[in-house]
Coordinates of C-alpha atoms in Angstrom, one line a residue:
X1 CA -55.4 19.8 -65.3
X2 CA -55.3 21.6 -62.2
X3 CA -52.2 24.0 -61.7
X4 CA -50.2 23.3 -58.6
X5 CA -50.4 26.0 -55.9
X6 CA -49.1 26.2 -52.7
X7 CA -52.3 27.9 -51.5
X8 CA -54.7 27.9 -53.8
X9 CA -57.0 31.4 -54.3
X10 CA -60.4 32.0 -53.3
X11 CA -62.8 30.3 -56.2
X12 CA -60.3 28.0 -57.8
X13 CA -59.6 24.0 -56.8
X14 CA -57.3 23.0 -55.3
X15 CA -54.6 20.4 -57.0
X16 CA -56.4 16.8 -56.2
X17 CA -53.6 14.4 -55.2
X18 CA -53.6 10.3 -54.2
X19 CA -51.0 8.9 -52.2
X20 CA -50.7 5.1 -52.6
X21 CA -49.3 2.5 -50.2
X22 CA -48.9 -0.7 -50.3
X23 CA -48.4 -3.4 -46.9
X24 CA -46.4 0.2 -46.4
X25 CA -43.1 -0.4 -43.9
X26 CA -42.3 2.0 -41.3
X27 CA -40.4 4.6 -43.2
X28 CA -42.6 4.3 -46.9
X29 CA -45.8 5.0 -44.2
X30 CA -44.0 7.7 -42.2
X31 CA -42.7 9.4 -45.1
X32 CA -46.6 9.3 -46.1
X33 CA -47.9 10.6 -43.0
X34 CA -45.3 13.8 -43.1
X35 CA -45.7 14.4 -46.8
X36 CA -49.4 14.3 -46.8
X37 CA -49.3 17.0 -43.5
X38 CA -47.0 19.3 -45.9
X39 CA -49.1 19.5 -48.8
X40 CA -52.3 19.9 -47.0
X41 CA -50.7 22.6 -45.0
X42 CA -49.8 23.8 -48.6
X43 CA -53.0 23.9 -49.8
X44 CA -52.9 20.5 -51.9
X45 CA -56.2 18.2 -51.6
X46 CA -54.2 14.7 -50.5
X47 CA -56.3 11.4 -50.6
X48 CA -54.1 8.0 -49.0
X49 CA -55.4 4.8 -50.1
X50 CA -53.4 2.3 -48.1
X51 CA -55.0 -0.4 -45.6
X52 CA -57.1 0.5 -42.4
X53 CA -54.4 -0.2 -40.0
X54 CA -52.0 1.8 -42.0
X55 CA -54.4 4.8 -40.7
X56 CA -54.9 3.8 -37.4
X57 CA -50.9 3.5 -36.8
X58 CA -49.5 6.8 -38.8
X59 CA -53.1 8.7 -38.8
X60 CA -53.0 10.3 -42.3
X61 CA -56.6 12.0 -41.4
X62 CA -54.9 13.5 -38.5
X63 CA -52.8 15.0 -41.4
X64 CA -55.5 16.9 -43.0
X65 CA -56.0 14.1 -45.8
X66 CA -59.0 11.8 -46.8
X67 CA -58.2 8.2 -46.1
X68 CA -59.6 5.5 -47.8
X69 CA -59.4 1.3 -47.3
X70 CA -57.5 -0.1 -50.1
X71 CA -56.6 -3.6 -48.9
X72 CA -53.4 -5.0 -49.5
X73 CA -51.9 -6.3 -52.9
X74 CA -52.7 -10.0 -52.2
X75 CA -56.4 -8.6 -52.3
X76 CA -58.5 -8.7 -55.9
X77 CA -60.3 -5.8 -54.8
X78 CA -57.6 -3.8 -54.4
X79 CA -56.9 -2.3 -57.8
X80 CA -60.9 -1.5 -58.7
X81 CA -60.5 0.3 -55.3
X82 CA -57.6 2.2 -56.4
X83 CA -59.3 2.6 -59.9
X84 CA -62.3 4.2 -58.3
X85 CA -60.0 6.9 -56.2
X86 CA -58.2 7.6 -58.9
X87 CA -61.1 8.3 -60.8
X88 CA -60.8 12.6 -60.4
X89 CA -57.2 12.7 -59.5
X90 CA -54.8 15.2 -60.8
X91 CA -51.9 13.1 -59.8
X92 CA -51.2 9.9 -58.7
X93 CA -48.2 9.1 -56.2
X94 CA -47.3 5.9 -55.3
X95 CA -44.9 4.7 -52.7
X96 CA -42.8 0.9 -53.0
X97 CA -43.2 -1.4 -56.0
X98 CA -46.0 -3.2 -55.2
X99 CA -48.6 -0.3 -54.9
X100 CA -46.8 1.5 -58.1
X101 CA -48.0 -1.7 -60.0
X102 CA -51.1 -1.6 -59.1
X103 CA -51.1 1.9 -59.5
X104 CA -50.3 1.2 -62.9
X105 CA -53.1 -1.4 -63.6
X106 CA -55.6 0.9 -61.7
X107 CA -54.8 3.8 -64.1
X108 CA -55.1 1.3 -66.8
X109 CA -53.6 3.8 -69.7
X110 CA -55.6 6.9 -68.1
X111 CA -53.0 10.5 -68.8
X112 CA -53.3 10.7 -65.4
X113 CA -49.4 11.7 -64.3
X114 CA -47.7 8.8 -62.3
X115 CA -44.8 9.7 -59.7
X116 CA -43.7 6.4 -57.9
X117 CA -41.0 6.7 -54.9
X118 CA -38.9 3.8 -54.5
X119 CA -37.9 3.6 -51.0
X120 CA -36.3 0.2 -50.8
X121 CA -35.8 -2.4 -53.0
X122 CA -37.9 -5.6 -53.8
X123 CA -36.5 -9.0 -52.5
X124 CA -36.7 -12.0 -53.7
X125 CA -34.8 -15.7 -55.2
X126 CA -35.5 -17.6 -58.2
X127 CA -38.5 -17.3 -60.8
X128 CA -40.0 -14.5 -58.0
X129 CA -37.0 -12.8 -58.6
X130 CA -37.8 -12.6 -62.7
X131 CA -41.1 -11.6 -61.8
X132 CA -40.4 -8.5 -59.6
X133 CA -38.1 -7.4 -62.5
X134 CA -41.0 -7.6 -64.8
X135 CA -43.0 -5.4 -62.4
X136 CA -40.3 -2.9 -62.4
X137 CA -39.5 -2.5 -65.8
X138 CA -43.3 -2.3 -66.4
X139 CA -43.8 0.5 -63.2
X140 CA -40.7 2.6 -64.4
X141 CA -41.8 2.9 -68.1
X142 CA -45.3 4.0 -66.9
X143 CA -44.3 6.9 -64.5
X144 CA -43.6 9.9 -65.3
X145 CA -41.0 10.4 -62.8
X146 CA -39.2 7.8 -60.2
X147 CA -37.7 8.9 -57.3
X148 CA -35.6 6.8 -55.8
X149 CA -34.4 7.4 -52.1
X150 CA -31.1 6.0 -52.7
X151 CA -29.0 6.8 -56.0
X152 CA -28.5 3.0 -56.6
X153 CA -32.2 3.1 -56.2
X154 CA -32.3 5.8 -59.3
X155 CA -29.5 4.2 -61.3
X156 CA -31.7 0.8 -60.9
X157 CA -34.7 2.4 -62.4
X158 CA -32.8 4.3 -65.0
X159 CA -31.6 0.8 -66.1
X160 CA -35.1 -0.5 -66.4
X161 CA -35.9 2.2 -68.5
X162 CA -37.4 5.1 -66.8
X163 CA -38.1 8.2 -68.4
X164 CA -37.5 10.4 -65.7
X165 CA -35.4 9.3 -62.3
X166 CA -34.4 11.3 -59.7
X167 CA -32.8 11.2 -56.2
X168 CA -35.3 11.8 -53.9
X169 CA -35.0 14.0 -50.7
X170 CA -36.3 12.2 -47.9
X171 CA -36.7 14.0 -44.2
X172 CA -36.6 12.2 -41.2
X173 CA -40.6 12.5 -40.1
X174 CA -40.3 14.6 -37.3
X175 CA -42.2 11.6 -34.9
X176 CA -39.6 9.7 -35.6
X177 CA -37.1 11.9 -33.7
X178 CA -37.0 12.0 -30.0
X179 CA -34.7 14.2 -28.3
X180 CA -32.1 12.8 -25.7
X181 CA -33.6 15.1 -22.9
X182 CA -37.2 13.7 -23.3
X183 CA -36.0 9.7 -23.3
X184 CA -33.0 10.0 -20.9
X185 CA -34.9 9.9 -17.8
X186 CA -36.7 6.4 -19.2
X187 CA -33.0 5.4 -19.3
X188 CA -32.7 3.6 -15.9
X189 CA -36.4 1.8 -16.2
X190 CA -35.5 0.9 -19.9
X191 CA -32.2 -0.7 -18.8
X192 CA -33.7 -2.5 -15.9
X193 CA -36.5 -3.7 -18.0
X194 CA -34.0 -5.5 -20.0
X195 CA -31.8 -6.8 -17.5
X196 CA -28.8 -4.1 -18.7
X197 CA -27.8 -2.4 -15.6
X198 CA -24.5 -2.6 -15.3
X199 CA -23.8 -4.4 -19.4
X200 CA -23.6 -2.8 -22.2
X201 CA -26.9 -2.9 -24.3
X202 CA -26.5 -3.3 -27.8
X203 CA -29.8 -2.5 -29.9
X204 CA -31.1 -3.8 -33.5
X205 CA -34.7 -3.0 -34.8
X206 CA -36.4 -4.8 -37.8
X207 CA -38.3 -7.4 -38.6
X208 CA -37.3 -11.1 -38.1
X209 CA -36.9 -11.6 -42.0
X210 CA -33.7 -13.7 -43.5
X211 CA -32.4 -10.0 -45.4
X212 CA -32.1 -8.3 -42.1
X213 CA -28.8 -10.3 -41.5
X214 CA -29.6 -11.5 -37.7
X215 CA -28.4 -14.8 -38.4
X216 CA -24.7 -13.1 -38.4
X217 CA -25.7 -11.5 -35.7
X218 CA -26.5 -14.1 -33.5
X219 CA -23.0 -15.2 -34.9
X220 CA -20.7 -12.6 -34.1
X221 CA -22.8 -12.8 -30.3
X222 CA -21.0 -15.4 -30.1
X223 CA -17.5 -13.8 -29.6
X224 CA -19.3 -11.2 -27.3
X225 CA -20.2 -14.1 -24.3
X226 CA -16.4 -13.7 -23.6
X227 CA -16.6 -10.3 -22.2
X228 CA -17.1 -9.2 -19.0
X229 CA -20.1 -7.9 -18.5
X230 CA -21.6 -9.5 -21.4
X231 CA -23.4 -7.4 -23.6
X232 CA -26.9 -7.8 -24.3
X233 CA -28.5 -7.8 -27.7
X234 CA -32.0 -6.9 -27.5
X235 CA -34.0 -7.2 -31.2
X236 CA -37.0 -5.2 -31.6
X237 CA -39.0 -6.5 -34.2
X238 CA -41.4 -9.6 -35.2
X239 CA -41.4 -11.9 -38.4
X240 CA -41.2 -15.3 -39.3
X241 CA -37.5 -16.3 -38.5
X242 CA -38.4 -15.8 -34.8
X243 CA -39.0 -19.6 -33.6
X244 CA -35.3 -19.9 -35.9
X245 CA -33.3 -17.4 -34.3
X246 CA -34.9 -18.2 -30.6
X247 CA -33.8 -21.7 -31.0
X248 CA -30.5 -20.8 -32.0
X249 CA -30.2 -17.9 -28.8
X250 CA -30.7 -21.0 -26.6
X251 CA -29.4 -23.7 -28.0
X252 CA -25.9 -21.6 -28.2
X253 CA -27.0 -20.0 -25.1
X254 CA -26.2 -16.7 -26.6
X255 CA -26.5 -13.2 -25.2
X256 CA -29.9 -11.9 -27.1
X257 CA -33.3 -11.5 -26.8
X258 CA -35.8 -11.2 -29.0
X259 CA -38.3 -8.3 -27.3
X260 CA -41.0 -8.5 -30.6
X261 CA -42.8 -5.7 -31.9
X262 CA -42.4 -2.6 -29.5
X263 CA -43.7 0.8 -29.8
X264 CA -40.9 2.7 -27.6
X265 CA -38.1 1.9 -30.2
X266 CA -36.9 5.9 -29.5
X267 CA -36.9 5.1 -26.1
X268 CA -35.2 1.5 -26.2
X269 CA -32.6 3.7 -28.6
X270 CA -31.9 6.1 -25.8
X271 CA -31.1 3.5 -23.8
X272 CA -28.4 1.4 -25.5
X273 CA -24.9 1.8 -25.8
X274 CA -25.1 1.0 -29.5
X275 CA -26.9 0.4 -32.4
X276 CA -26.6 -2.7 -34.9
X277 CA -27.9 -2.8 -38.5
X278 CA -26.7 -6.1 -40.3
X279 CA -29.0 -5.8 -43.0
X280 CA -28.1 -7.2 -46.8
X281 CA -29.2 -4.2 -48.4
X282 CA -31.1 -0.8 -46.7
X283 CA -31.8 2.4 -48.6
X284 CA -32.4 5.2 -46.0
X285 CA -33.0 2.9 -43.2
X286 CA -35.5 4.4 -39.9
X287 CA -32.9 3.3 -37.1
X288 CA -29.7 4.6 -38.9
X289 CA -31.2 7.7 -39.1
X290 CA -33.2 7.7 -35.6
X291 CA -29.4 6.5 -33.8
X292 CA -27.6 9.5 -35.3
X293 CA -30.2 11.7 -34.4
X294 CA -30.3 10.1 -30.8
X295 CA -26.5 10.1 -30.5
X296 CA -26.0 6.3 -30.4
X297 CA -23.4 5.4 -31.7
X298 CA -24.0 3.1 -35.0
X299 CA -22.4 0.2 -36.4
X300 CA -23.6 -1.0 -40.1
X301 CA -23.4 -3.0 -42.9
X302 CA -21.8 -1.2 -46.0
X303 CA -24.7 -2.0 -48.2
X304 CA -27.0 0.3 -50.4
X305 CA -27.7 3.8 -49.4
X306 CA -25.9 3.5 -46.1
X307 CA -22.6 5.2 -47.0
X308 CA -24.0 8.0 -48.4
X309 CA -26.4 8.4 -45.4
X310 CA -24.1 8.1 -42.7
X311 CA -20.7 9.1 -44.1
X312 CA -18.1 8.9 -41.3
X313 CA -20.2 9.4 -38.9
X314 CA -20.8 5.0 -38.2
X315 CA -18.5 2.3 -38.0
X316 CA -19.2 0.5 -41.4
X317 CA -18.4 -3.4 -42.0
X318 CA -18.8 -6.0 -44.5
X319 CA -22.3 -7.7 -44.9
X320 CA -22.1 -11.4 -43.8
X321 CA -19.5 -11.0 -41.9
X322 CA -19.8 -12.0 -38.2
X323 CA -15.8 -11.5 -37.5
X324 CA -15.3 -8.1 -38.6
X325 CA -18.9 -7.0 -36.9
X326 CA -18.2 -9.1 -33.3
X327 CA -14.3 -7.1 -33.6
X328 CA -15.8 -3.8 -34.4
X329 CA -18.1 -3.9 -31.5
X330 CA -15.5 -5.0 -29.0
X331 CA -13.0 -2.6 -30.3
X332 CA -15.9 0.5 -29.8
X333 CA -17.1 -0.6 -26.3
X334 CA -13.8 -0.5 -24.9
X335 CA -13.0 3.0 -26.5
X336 CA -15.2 5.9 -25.0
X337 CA -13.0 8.2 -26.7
X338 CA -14.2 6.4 -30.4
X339 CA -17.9 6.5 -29.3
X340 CA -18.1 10.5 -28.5
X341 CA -16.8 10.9 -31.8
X342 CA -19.0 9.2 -33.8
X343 CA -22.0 11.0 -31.6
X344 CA -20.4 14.1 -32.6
X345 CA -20.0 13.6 -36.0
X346 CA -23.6 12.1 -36.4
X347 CA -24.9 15.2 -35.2
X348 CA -23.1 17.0 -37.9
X349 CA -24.0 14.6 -40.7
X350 CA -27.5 14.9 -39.4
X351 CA -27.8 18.5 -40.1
X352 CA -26.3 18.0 -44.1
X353 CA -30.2 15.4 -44.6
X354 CA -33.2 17.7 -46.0
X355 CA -35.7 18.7 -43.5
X356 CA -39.1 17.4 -44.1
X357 CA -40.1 20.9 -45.4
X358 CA -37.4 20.3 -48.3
X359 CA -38.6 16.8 -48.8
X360 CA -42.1 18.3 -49.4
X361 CA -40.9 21.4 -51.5
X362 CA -39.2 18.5 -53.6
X363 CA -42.3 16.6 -54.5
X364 CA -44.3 19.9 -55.0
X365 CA -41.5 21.0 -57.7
X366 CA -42.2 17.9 -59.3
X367 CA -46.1 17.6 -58.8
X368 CA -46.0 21.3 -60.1
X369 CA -43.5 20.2 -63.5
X370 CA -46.6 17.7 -64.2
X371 CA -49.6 19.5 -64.0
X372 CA -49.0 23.1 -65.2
X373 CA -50.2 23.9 -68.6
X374 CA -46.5 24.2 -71.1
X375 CA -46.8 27.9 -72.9
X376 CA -47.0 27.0 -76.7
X377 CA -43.8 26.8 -78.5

């Protein structure tokens, strides 16, 4: 087994890595992208099998790694591709549950040292539901360490039996940041785009799936028609409760649009007056992190890893509910005062999350406690 070094010597190999993805959402991807750029820069060789459009969107060869198709689970051919990756690895590192299982099948009982990072948590109702907890009792007894992103995340796979879980430390990928002085000019354009100048502009990004919560969304919009101006809800994102929730926006005649997928997100962020997450459950979630970052202030469902991300610096409500969510937006749009001091305090609680160059010392530490030889006893 090779020995893990940060830059490896002159006549020796360097550690031989694979980083697996799945369908791979924005952060599991982006968290890809920025830990495949540290351990190249670091002297690790880093192959990402994940789909074709995966690299054309986050551009792991850009990193310095070797990408290679591996389609996505629903595809037979996707675990002898991983198999044949895999092949000469010196570790294997998979990223969400569905690539850690077929991780697991590719490796096919191989000594091959298995790290899987959990960034989110598998959804699903009914006999589905039993299954995905078979795949994770299966994925957790395989690996050699989980890291979980979210200590309920940890405490989950301790429960399914893992050997070794840990909390992981996750960096914000430095792409996903975009400083107020380079997206506040794009303000006044962004604003008119939407049909915001002079209303408040209230922001949500994530796809149009039934556990993001937009269907109390679209109720608590309802209380916000009364105000004058009438805030806007713009929702970034695409999925298959679209021709649902637009029926609903006109039907009730309610003040929201539905942009679809969008590629400025850090700009529309710059732009609004807040930002909305309503999801059932969220880990480390992109746009809580990207609004404190950006200054916006945040309001959010108390769900998952969201307290412990955020602290005090976001106004935190029940999931579900559209009354206390409609209130707690009324109540921050009519106090400036409120909304300066969340943006200060998310700048503080932004400085307390690891850098990415912590996020990849992490995974080093661990790739390192796998593959150096133990002295004999």
């Amino acid at each position: 087994m090779t020995p893990v070094s940060s830059n490896a010597p002159h006549g020796s190999s360097a550690l031989r890595t694979v980083q697996v993805l799945g369908g791979g959402n924005a952060g599991s991807s982006a968290h890809v992208r920025s830990l495949a750029e540290g351990l190249v820069a670091r002297g690790v060789r880093v192959t990402v099998c994940a789909p074709v459009e995966a690299d054309r969107a986050y551009d792991f060869t850009g990193a310095g790694a070797e990408h290679v198709h591996v389609p996505r689970s629903s595809d037979p051919g996707s675990v002898a591709a991983l198999r044949a990756v895999c092949a000469d690895a010196d570790l294997v590192h998979a990223h969400g549950l569905h690539a850690s299982f077929r991780t697991v099948l590719a490796l096919g009982g191989r000594t091959t040292p298995l790290v899987v990072t959990w960034h989110n948590r598998a959804r699903a109702e009914g006999a589905r539901a039993h299954l995905l907890r078979m795949l994770e009792r299966r994925v957790v007894r395989t690996a050699a360490v989980v890291l979980g992103t979210s200590s309920d995340l940890v405490d989950r796979a301790r429960r399914g039996g893992a050997r070794d879980a840990r909390l992981a430390a996750v960096g914000l990928p430095g792409r996903h940041r975009s400083p107020a002085h380079d997206t506040e000019g794009l303000r006044p354009k962004i604003r008119a785009e939407l049909g915001t100048t002079g209303r408040p502009l209230l922001l949500a990004v994530g796809s149009l799936d039934r556990h993001r919560g937009y269907d109390v969304l679209l109720d608590a919009a309802r209380a916000w028609r009364d105000l004058d101006p009438v805030p806007l809800v713009a929702i970034a994102g695409e999925g298959p409760l679209r021709p649902e929730l637009q029926r609903r926006i006109e039907e009730e005649g309610l003040p929201v649009r539905l942009l679809g997928h969008r590629e400025d997100v850090p700009e529309l962020l710059a732009a609004a007056d807040l930002a909305l997450l309503t999801s059932s459950w969220e880990s480390r979630p992109v746009l809580a992190q990207e609004a404190l970052h950006a200054r916006v202030p945040l309001v959010a469902t108390r769900v998952g890893g969201i307290p412990d991300l955020v602290g005090d610096a976001a106004e935190l409500v029940p999931y579900g509910a559209p009354h206390p969510l409609a209130d707690t937006v009324v109540r921050l749009l009519a106090d400036p005062g409120r909304r300066e001091e969340l943006r200060e305090r998310g700048a503080r609680q932004t400085a307390t999350w690891p850098t990415e160059d912590e996020t990849v010392a992490q995974v080093l530490s661990v790739y390192d406690e796998l593959t150096q030889p133990r002295p004999l006893a």
